């Protein structure tokens, strides 16, 4: 099969970017979308040009590295699927496909289809952990966790940190990502001691870099792990409570 | 015994060695720890856990990864689980049994003392991870669930759906980010280590290239830890991620760190076969599938009916037939080699006849589709996404693929390489797994090294350097290394040939796969040893590296990595040729029983082969392995 790519190129953060068109023929349906991009890049290089820079690593939907907006949708048309797991059989022969980078104020451009997602790590550094030094943990079975609680925490923990939710959001908000991280830990008994401190710190870090949430819900549709927006409601509830609880804690320690 | 290779195994009975050693090691007191700088390269399970723990202890740690985030390290992709000797199921497991299984599984080619320590600390890993909030699978009563894995006769594998690696890594990564916030760890992302810097024979720092800006930078420290993963991508196609490479370990090797057992690689039996020549990587289907799937191929090479229409009498359940006791649960190397045999006989399945069936229909009949979905739902989904075939209705097609490398930098009991001050942990070192790794033991080893071993053994080395400043980056040792990296960058950028780096990598991969893959012969290895240098020459003459060095340049990054793979591939073949015995993942056709099973040669090869780099070729050093607590037996799964 053959496809025509309308693809974003931008030599660097400050440089102007624009679309370039490339025909890619001789593609087979079994190929993944990124393998098709590999072929295009091979041909560009063999023809004396420079490859289009994009990122991917595991190519099995778990590392969160790949990040393309395909025909306007982060990770492309297949629901619950990361870019690297998308296959050419989902496109028709002769299709014209637009490929763009994640676009969001919180993700500064680096080159072509690569952006900087470091602020997601900043949110985790702000409080996305349980403070337990190595070696100081009690026996794992001393703290039983109800299966239903463990399962829900897991649903949140499944986030692969790709940032599609941010790219999909008209406001460039990172609420789904942050909520997934908060919920994972705030649901578990191990996470209770730092529950309100955590949510306050993470939400406030998030607000520094990313937009606000106005309940569009496009994040959930774009999310390759289908993380539920219910976690955002939970985060908001905990955040409101944190304002009250953290203050009270302060007065207690004073 | 080779005098240079002193493994520094502590005295005393096996069970007391680690305790005795911890007691006799020099300590660095808490107030002094912050005077030390330590570099950790890699943020996978091994690197993230080591950096976080050393940060907690008070060291100042600089961490490097070429990824855009520490959470992307390839550990994230591990599916199946992590072993520990908890004996929560009360099925007779113990530290000694985990030790014994690991030694036996490694085909008696690993060090007793290291493996015993690994089994000892395994339990603490589970405690640590659970406390961090790793959502392990649980029973309805709230306690942790286990499953049996890779032929083990006890249920000692802890798991988190099919994402154990991701959940454990998020645990270690969050501990690491906590230290970043606390200021004890400095994070350097998109930063690729390209040189180890040595002064007066010891490691004093590294040189990195910032992948986004191209800046070449020097970093100094009192000690350097490599946690840079394995080298399966030498085969081009493997289950490893696209970026995985051997450059960090190889650069260290060229600076004097011995490389041990390079030919010990593990070919995993259950991966999705490739669909065409542009295949970029192979996807693993967790080994746990073999618990409920039956492996077969048609008896007749010309069979062309769909799987479901082939009656039982025309099917060959070759593992069940040859190994009645273990059946589909034989160890990885045995399962892989037998799959290769039937495909070589022309009995492979799929359009390219390059796979074997893994069939769940009997289990679905017996247990119901719901149970199978509960156990493997996400794997079935992944399979269907990739192949467009529904494994509930037709059997999966699988084929072996390179997966894990037991070989790596030689380290002593303290995880120190032959270069003082340079340590190696996780898959990057050679320790613990011998000639073959058991399922669910790599995660255990990475975290054992990072959380519980290295942070203490490194203190013994650091204690001697109290009140010394790290060597300044203006020292000539650093300028030389900086110069070398810049020169290499220039050299690659001047390459204006006709072929892409990937083209050469694919061709190299084919040679290594054909001759140093599942089956090795003297003839094939000698062929590889003449083909690899020839292809390398062509690579330097005809590769094309477009673009500039001051921005993201994937061709440039890959060129350096593939150049190192070329050198490593040659060493692998040399080692495979030297080891004229079959052991673990290393099967030499010259060394087999009458029934075609692997035949070890304990008299001549009960040693670790560690290679010293030399411009005119490697020098082999041997570390003899001594077994005081187990008796060597030939493996048999009949
Ligand atoms: C698909 C798959 C499934 C697996 N499943 C299991 C399982 O179920 N159970 C099990 O026990 N094991 C499993 N394994 C094996 C296990 O996942 C790995 O052996 C282990 O995670 C390796 O961890 P590591 O920390 O040593 O290296 P990695 O996780 O590979 O991390 C390497 C790190 O080093 C960095 N790095 C490398 N080179 C450089 C450089 N030059 N400069 C800067 N940074 C560098 C990388 O950025 C990365 O951060 C699996 C492996 C694969 C491939
Ligand atoms: S919530 Fe979903 S879309 Fe957002 S980072 Fe996590 S996995 Fe990606
Ligand atoms: S490349 Fe890892 S999720 Fe797509």
Coordinates of N, CA and C in Angstrom, one line a residue, chain A residues 11 28 30-32 35 38-39 42 45-46 48-51 53-60 62-65 78-81 85 87 89 110-111 114-118 120-122 124-126 128-141 143-147 150-155 157-162 181 184-185 188 190 225, chain B residues 53 56 67-72 74 76-77 79 86 88 124 126-128 130-136 138-144 160-161 163 166-167 170 173-175 177-179 181 189-190 212 239 241-244 275-276 278-284 382 384-388 451-452 456 498-500 502 506 544 546-547 551-555:
Chain A
X11 N 13.5 22.5 12.7 CA 14.9 22.2 13.0 C 15.3 22.4 14.4
X28 N 3.6 -2.5 3.8 CA 2.6 -3.6 3.9 C 1.8 -3.5 5.2
X30 N 0.9 -5.2 7.6 CA 1.4 -5.8 8.9 C 2.3 -4.9 9.6
X31 N 2.8 -3.9 8.9 CA 3.8 -3.0 9.5 C 3.1 -2.1 10.6
X32 N 3.9 -1.7 11.5 CA 3.4 -0.7 12.5 C 3.6 0.7 11.8
X35 N 7.1 1.7 11.9 CA 8.0 1.0 11.0 C 7.8 1.6 9.6
X38 N 10.0 4.5 9.8 CA 11.4 4.0 9.7 C 11.8 3.9 8.2
X39 N 10.9 3.4 7.5 CA 11.2 3.2 6.0 C 11.3 4.6 5.4
X42 N 14.7 5.9 6.3 CA 15.8 5.2 5.5 C 15.9 5.8 4.1
X45 N 17.4 9.3 4.1 CA 18.8 9.3 4.3 C 19.6 8.8 3.1
X46 N 19.0 7.7 2.5 CA 19.7 7.1 1.3 C 19.6 8.1 0.2
X48 N 20.1 11.2 0.5 CA 20.9 12.4 0.8 C 20.3 13.4 1.7
X49 N 19.1 13.1 2.3 CA 18.5 14.0 3.2 C 18.7 13.7 4.6
X50 N 18.0 14.3 5.5 CA 18.0 14.1 6.9 C 16.7 13.4 7.4
X51 N 16.8 12.4 8.3 CA 15.6 11.8 8.8 C 14.7 12.7 9.6
X53 N 13.0 13.5 12.8 CA 13.3 12.9 14.2 C 12.0 12.7 15.0
X54 N 11.8 11.5 15.4 CA 10.7 11.2 16.3 C 11.2 10.2 17.4
X55 N 10.4 10.1 18.5 CA 10.9 9.2 19.5 C 10.1 7.9 19.7
X56 N 10.7 6.9 20.0 CA 10.0 5.6 20.4 C 11.1 4.7 21.0
X57 N 10.7 3.8 21.9 CA 11.7 3.0 22.4 C 11.2 1.5 22.5
X58 N 10.3 1.2 23.4 CA 9.9 -0.2 23.6 C 9.1 -0.7 22.5
X59 N 8.4 0.1 21.8 CA 7.5 -0.3 20.7 C 6.5 -1.4 21.1
X60 N 6.2 -1.4 22.4 CA 5.1 -2.3 22.8 C 4.1 -1.7 23.7
X62 N 4.4 0.4 26.4 CA 4.6 0.4 27.8 C 5.5 1.5 28.4
X63 N 6.4 2.0 27.5 CA 7.4 2.9 28.1 C 7.0 4.4 28.0
X64 N 6.0 4.7 27.2 CA 5.5 6.0 27.1 C 6.3 7.0 26.2
X65 N 7.3 6.5 25.5 CA 8.2 7.3 24.8 C 7.5 7.9 23.5
X78 N -6.7 4.7 16.8 CA -7.2 3.5 17.5 C -7.3 3.7 19.0
X79 N -8.4 3.5 19.5 CA -8.7 3.8 21.0 C -7.8 2.9 21.9
X80 N -7.3 3.5 22.9 CA -6.5 2.7 23.9 C -5.3 2.2 23.4
X81 N -4.6 2.8 22.4 CA -3.5 2.3 21.8 C -2.4 3.4 21.6
X85 N 1.9 1.0 18.8 CA 1.1 -0.2 18.7 C 0.1 -0.1 17.5
X87 N -1.1 -0.1 13.8 CA -0.6 -0.7 12.6 C -1.2 -0.1 11.3
X89 N -2.6 -1.5 8.9 CA -3.9 -2.0 8.5 C -5.1 -1.1 8.9
X110 N 11.5 20.5 20.9 CA 13.0 20.3 20.7 C 13.4 20.2 19.2
X111 N 12.8 19.3 18.5 CA 13.1 19.2 17.1 C 12.0 18.3 16.4
X114 N 9.7 15.9 18.3 CA 10.2 15.6 19.6 C 10.0 16.9 20.5
X115 N 9.3 16.6 21.6 CA 9.1 17.7 22.6 C 9.7 17.3 24.0
X116 N 9.8 18.3 24.8 CA 10.4 18.1 26.2 C 9.2 17.9 27.2
X117 N 9.2 16.7 27.8 CA 8.1 16.4 28.7 C 8.6 16.3 30.2
X118 N 9.7 17.0 30.4 CA 10.3 16.9 31.8 C 9.4 17.4 32.9
X120 N 6.5 16.6 33.5 CA 5.8 15.5 34.1 C 6.6 14.9 35.2
X121 N 7.9 14.8 35.0 CA 8.8 14.3 36.1 C 8.8 15.3 37.3
X122 N 8.7 16.6 37.0 CA 8.7 17.5 38.1 C 7.5 17.3 39.0
X124 N 6.0 14.5 39.6 CA 6.3 13.3 40.4 C 7.2 13.7 41.6
X125 N 8.3 14.5 41.2 CA 9.3 14.9 42.2 C 8.6 15.7 43.4
X126 N 7.5 16.4 43.0 CA 6.9 17.2 44.0 C 6.2 16.4 45.1
X128 N 5.1 12.6 44.3 CA 4.5 11.3 43.7 C 5.3 10.1 44.2
X129 N 5.4 10.0 45.5 CA 6.1 8.9 46.1 C 5.6 8.6 47.5
X130 N 6.0 7.5 48.1 CA 5.7 7.2 49.5 C 7.1 7.2 50.1
X131 N 7.3 8.0 51.2 CA 8.6 8.2 51.8 C 8.9 7.0 52.6
X132 N 9.7 6.1 52.0 CA 10.2 5.0 52.8 C 11.6 4.6 52.4
X133 N 12.5 4.9 53.3 CA 13.9 4.6 52.9 C 14.2 3.1 52.7
X134 N 15.1 2.9 51.8 CA 15.5 1.5 51.6 C 15.9 0.7 52.9
X135 N 15.2 -0.4 53.0 CA 15.6 -1.2 54.2 C 14.7 -1.0 55.4
X136 N 13.9 0.0 55.3 CA 13.1 0.3 56.5 C 11.6 -0.2 56.4
X137 N 11.4 -1.0 55.4 CA 10.0 -1.5 55.2 C 9.7 -2.7 56.0
X138 N 8.5 -2.8 56.5 CA 8.1 -4.0 57.3 C 7.8 -5.1 56.3
X139 N 7.6 -6.3 56.9 CA 7.2 -7.4 56.0 C 6.0 -7.1 55.2
X140 N 6.1 -7.4 53.9 CA 5.0 -7.0 52.9 C 3.6 -7.4 53.3
X141 N 3.5 -8.6 53.9 CA 2.2 -9.1 54.3 C 1.6 -8.6 55.6
X143 N 0.8 -5.5 55.9 CA -0.2 -4.5 55.6 C -1.0 -5.1 54.5
X144 N -2.1 -5.8 54.8 CA -2.9 -6.4 53.7 C -3.6 -5.2 53.0
X145 N -3.9 -5.4 51.7 CA -4.6 -4.4 50.9 C -5.8 -5.2 50.3
X146 N -7.0 -4.7 50.5 CA -8.1 -5.3 49.9 C -7.9 -5.4 48.4
X147 N -8.3 -6.5 47.8 CA -8.1 -6.7 46.4 C -8.7 -5.6 45.5
X150 N -6.5 -2.6 45.7 CA -5.3 -2.8 45.0 C -5.6 -2.7 43.5
X151 N -6.7 -3.3 43.1 CA -7.0 -3.3 41.6 C -7.3 -1.9 41.1
X152 N -8.0 -1.1 41.9 CA -8.3 0.3 41.5 C -7.0 1.1 41.4
X153 N -6.2 1.0 42.5 CA -4.9 1.7 42.5 C -4.1 1.3 41.3
X154 N -4.2 0.0 40.9 CA -3.5 -0.5 39.7 C -4.0 0.2 38.5
X155 N -5.3 0.4 38.3 CA -5.9 1.0 37.1 C -5.2 2.4 37.0
X157 N -2.3 3.3 38.4 CA -0.8 3.1 38.2 C -0.4 2.7 36.8
X158 N -1.4 2.3 36.0 CA -1.1 1.9 34.7 C -0.6 3.0 33.7
X159 N -0.8 4.2 34.2 CA -0.3 5.4 33.3 C 1.1 5.2 32.9
X160 N 1.3 5.4 31.6 CA 2.7 5.2 31.0 C 3.4 6.6 30.9
X161 N 2.8 7.6 31.4 CA 3.6 8.9 31.4 C 3.9 9.5 30.0
X162 N 3.0 9.2 29.1 CA 3.3 9.6 27.7 C 2.9 11.1 27.4
X181 N -1.4 9.6 39.0 CA -0.3 9.4 39.9 C -0.7 9.6 41.4
X184 N -3.1 6.5 42.4 CA -2.4 5.3 42.7 C -1.9 5.2 44.1
X185 N -1.3 6.3 44.6 CA -0.7 6.3 45.9 C -1.8 6.6 47.0
X188 N -4.0 3.6 48.3 CA -3.4 2.5 49.0 C -3.2 2.9 50.5
X190 N -0.7 2.2 52.2 CA 0.7 2.7 52.4 C 0.8 4.2 52.1
X225 N -3.9 4.1 27.9 CA -4.2 3.1 29.0 C -5.6 3.3 29.4
Chain B
X53 N 18.8 4.9 46.8 CA 19.3 4.5 48.1 C 20.6 5.3 48.5
X56 N 19.5 8.6 49.7 CA 19.0 8.5 51.1 C 20.1 8.4 52.1
X67 N 17.5 8.6 28.0 CA 16.0 8.8 27.8 C 15.6 10.2 28.2
X68 N 14.4 10.6 27.8 CA 13.9 11.9 28.2 C 13.4 11.9 29.6
X69 N 13.2 10.7 30.2 CA 12.7 10.6 31.6 C 13.3 9.3 32.1
X70 N 13.7 9.3 33.4 CA 14.2 8.1 34.0 C 13.2 6.9 34.0
X71 N 11.9 7.3 33.9 CA 10.9 6.2 33.9 C 10.8 5.4 32.7
X72 N 11.6 5.7 31.6 CA 11.5 5.0 30.4 C 12.4 3.8 30.2
X74 N 14.4 0.4 30.0 CA 13.8 -0.7 29.5 C 13.2 -1.7 30.5
X76 N 11.0 -1.1 32.3 CA 9.6 -0.9 32.3 C 8.8 -2.0 31.5
X77 N 9.5 -2.6 30.6 CA 8.8 -3.6 29.7 C 8.6 -5.0 30.3
X79 N 7.3 -8.1 32.0 CA 5.9 -8.4 32.2 C 5.7 -9.4 33.3
X86 N 10.1 -15.8 49.8 CA 9.3 -15.5 50.9 C 8.6 -16.7 51.5
X88 N 5.6 -17.4 51.1 CA 4.2 -17.1 51.5 C 3.2 -18.1 51.2
X124 N 13.7 -8.9 51.0 CA 13.6 -7.4 51.4 C 13.1 -6.6 50.2
X126 N 10.8 -7.4 48.1 CA 9.3 -7.4 48.1 C 8.8 -6.4 49.1
X127 N 9.4 -6.5 50.3 CA 8.9 -5.6 51.4 C 9.1 -4.1 51.0
X128 N 10.2 -3.8 50.4 CA 10.5 -2.4 50.0 C 9.5 -2.0 48.9
X130 N 6.5 -3.2 48.2 CA 5.1 -3.1 48.7 C 5.0 -1.8 49.5
X131 N 6.0 -1.4 50.3 CA 5.9 -0.2 51.1 C 5.9 1.0 50.2
X132 N 6.5 1.0 49.0 CA 6.5 2.1 48.1 C 5.2 2.2 47.4
X133 N 4.3 1.2 47.5 CA 3.1 1.3 46.8 C 3.0 0.6 45.5
X134 N 3.9 -0.4 45.3 CA 3.8 -1.2 44.1 C 2.6 -2.1 44.2
X135 N 1.7 -1.9 43.2 CA 0.4 -2.7 43.3 C 0.5 -4.1 42.9
X136 N 1.2 -4.9 43.7 CA 1.3 -6.3 43.4 C -0.1 -7.0 43.4
X138 N -2.9 -9.4 44.5 CA -3.3 -9.8 45.9 C -4.4 -10.8 45.9
X139 N -4.5 -11.5 46.9 CA -5.6 -12.5 47.2 C -6.7 -11.7 47.7
X140 N -7.9 -12.3 47.8 CA -9.1 -11.6 48.3 C -8.8 -11.2 49.8
X141 N -8.1 -12.0 50.5 CA -7.8 -11.6 51.9 C -6.8 -10.5 52.1
X142 N -6.3 -10.0 51.0 CA -5.4 -8.8 51.0 C -4.0 -9.1 51.0
X143 N -3.6 -10.4 51.2 CA -2.2 -10.7 51.2 C -1.7 -10.9 49.7
X144 N -0.4 -11.0 49.6 CA 0.2 -11.0 48.2 C 0.0 -12.4 47.6
X160 N 2.5 -8.0 39.0 CA 1.5 -6.9 38.9 C 0.9 -7.0 37.5
X161 N -0.2 -7.7 37.4 CA -0.8 -8.0 36.1 C 0.4 -8.3 35.2
X163 N 2.5 -6.3 34.0 CA 3.3 -5.0 34.0 C 4.2 -5.0 35.2
X166 N 7.1 -2.4 34.9 CA 6.6 -1.0 34.9 C 6.3 -0.6 36.4
X167 N 5.6 -1.4 37.1 CA 5.2 -1.1 38.5 C 6.4 -1.0 39.4
X170 N 8.3 2.2 38.5 CA 7.7 3.4 39.0 C 8.0 3.5 40.5
X173 N 11.7 4.6 40.6 CA 11.7 6.0 40.0 C 11.1 7.0 41.0
X174 N 10.0 6.7 41.7 CA 9.5 7.6 42.6 C 10.4 7.8 43.8
X175 N 11.1 6.8 44.2 CA 12.1 6.9 45.3 C 13.2 7.8 44.8
X177 N 13.0 10.2 42.4 CA 12.5 11.6 42.3 C 12.4 12.2 43.6
X178 N 12.1 11.4 44.6 CA 12.1 12.0 46.0 C 13.4 12.5 46.4
X179 N 14.5 11.8 46.0 CA 15.8 12.3 46.3 C 16.2 13.5 45.4
X181 N 14.1 15.8 44.5 CA 13.5 16.9 45.2 C 14.3 17.3 46.4
X189 N 18.9 14.0 32.2 CA 18.3 13.2 31.2 C 18.8 13.6 29.8
X190 N 18.4 12.8 28.8 CA 18.9 13.0 27.4 C 20.5 13.2 27.4
X212 N 20.1 16.5 23.1 CA 19.3 17.6 22.5 C 20.2 18.7 22.0
X239 N 13.9 -8.6 21.9 CA 12.7 -8.1 22.7 C 13.1 -6.8 23.4
X241 N 14.2 -2.8 23.9 CA 13.7 -1.6 23.3 C 14.7 -1.1 22.2
X242 N 14.2 -0.2 21.4 CA 15.0 0.3 20.2 C 16.3 0.9 20.6
X243 N 16.3 1.6 21.8 CA 17.5 2.4 22.1 C 18.5 1.5 22.9
X244 N 18.2 0.4 23.4 CA 19.1 -0.4 24.2 C 20.4 -0.7 23.5
X275 N 7.2 -10.3 10.8 CA 6.2 -10.3 9.7 C 6.9 -9.9 8.4
X276 N 8.0 -9.2 8.4 CA 8.6 -8.8 7.2 C 10.0 -8.3 7.5
X278 N 11.2 -5.4 7.5 CA 11.3 -4.1 8.1 C 11.0 -4.2 9.6
X279 N 10.7 -5.4 10.0 CA 10.4 -5.5 11.5 C 11.4 -4.8 12.3
X280 N 11.0 -4.0 13.2 CA 12.0 -3.2 14.0 C 12.3 -3.8 15.3
X281 N 11.5 -4.6 15.9 CA 11.8 -5.3 17.1 C 10.8 -6.4 17.3
X282 N 11.1 -7.3 18.2 CA 10.2 -8.4 18.4 C 9.6 -8.3 19.8
X283 N 8.3 -8.7 19.8 CA 7.5 -8.5 21.1 C 7.5 -9.8 21.8
X284 N 7.8 -9.7 23.1 CA 7.7 -10.9 24.0 C 6.3 -11.1 24.4
X382 N -2.7 -7.7 23.4 CA -1.5 -7.2 22.8 C -1.2 -8.0 21.5
X384 N -3.3 -9.6 19.7 CA -4.3 -9.3 18.6 C -4.0 -8.0 18.0
X385 N -3.6 -7.0 18.8 CA -3.2 -5.7 18.2 C -2.1 -5.8 17.2
X386 N -1.2 -6.7 17.5 CA 0.0 -6.8 16.6 C -0.3 -7.6 15.4
X387 N -1.0 -8.8 15.6 CA -1.1 -9.7 14.5 C -2.5 -9.7 13.8
X388 N -3.4 -9.0 14.5 CA -4.8 -9.0 14.0 C -5.4 -10.4 14.0
X451 N 19.3 -1.8 45.5 CA 18.8 -1.4 46.8 C 19.7 -1.9 47.9
X452 N 20.2 -3.2 47.8 CA 20.7 -3.8 49.0 C 22.2 -4.2 48.9
X456 N 26.1 -0.5 49.9 CA 27.0 -0.8 51.0 C 28.4 -1.2 50.6
X498 N 26.7 5.5 1.3 CA 25.4 5.3 0.6 C 24.4 4.6 1.5
X499 N 24.8 4.0 2.6 CA 23.8 3.2 3.4 C 23.6 3.7 4.8
X500 N 22.4 3.4 5.3 CA 22.0 3.9 6.6 C 22.7 3.1 7.7
X502 N 21.2 1.8 10.2 CA 20.3 0.6 10.5 C 20.6 -0.5 9.5
X506 N 21.3 -4.2 10.8 CA 20.5 -5.4 10.4 C 21.4 -6.5 9.9
X544 N 26.4 6.3 6.0 CA 26.0 7.7 5.8 C 25.4 8.3 7.1
X546 N 24.0 11.8 8.2 CA 23.7 13.1 7.8 C 23.5 14.0 9.0
X547 N 23.3 15.3 8.7 CA 23.0 16.2 9.8 C 24.2 16.8 10.6
X551 N 22.5 19.2 17.6 CA 21.1 19.0 17.8 C 20.8 17.5 17.9
X552 N 19.5 17.2 18.1 CA 19.1 15.7 18.0 C 19.5 15.2 16.7
X553 N 20.3 14.1 16.7 CA 20.7 13.5 15.4 C 20.7 12.0 15.6
X554 N 19.6 11.3 15.3 CA 19.5 9.9 15.6 C 20.5 9.1 14.8
X555 N 20.9 9.5 13.6 CA 21.8 8.7 12.9 C 23.2 8.7 13.6

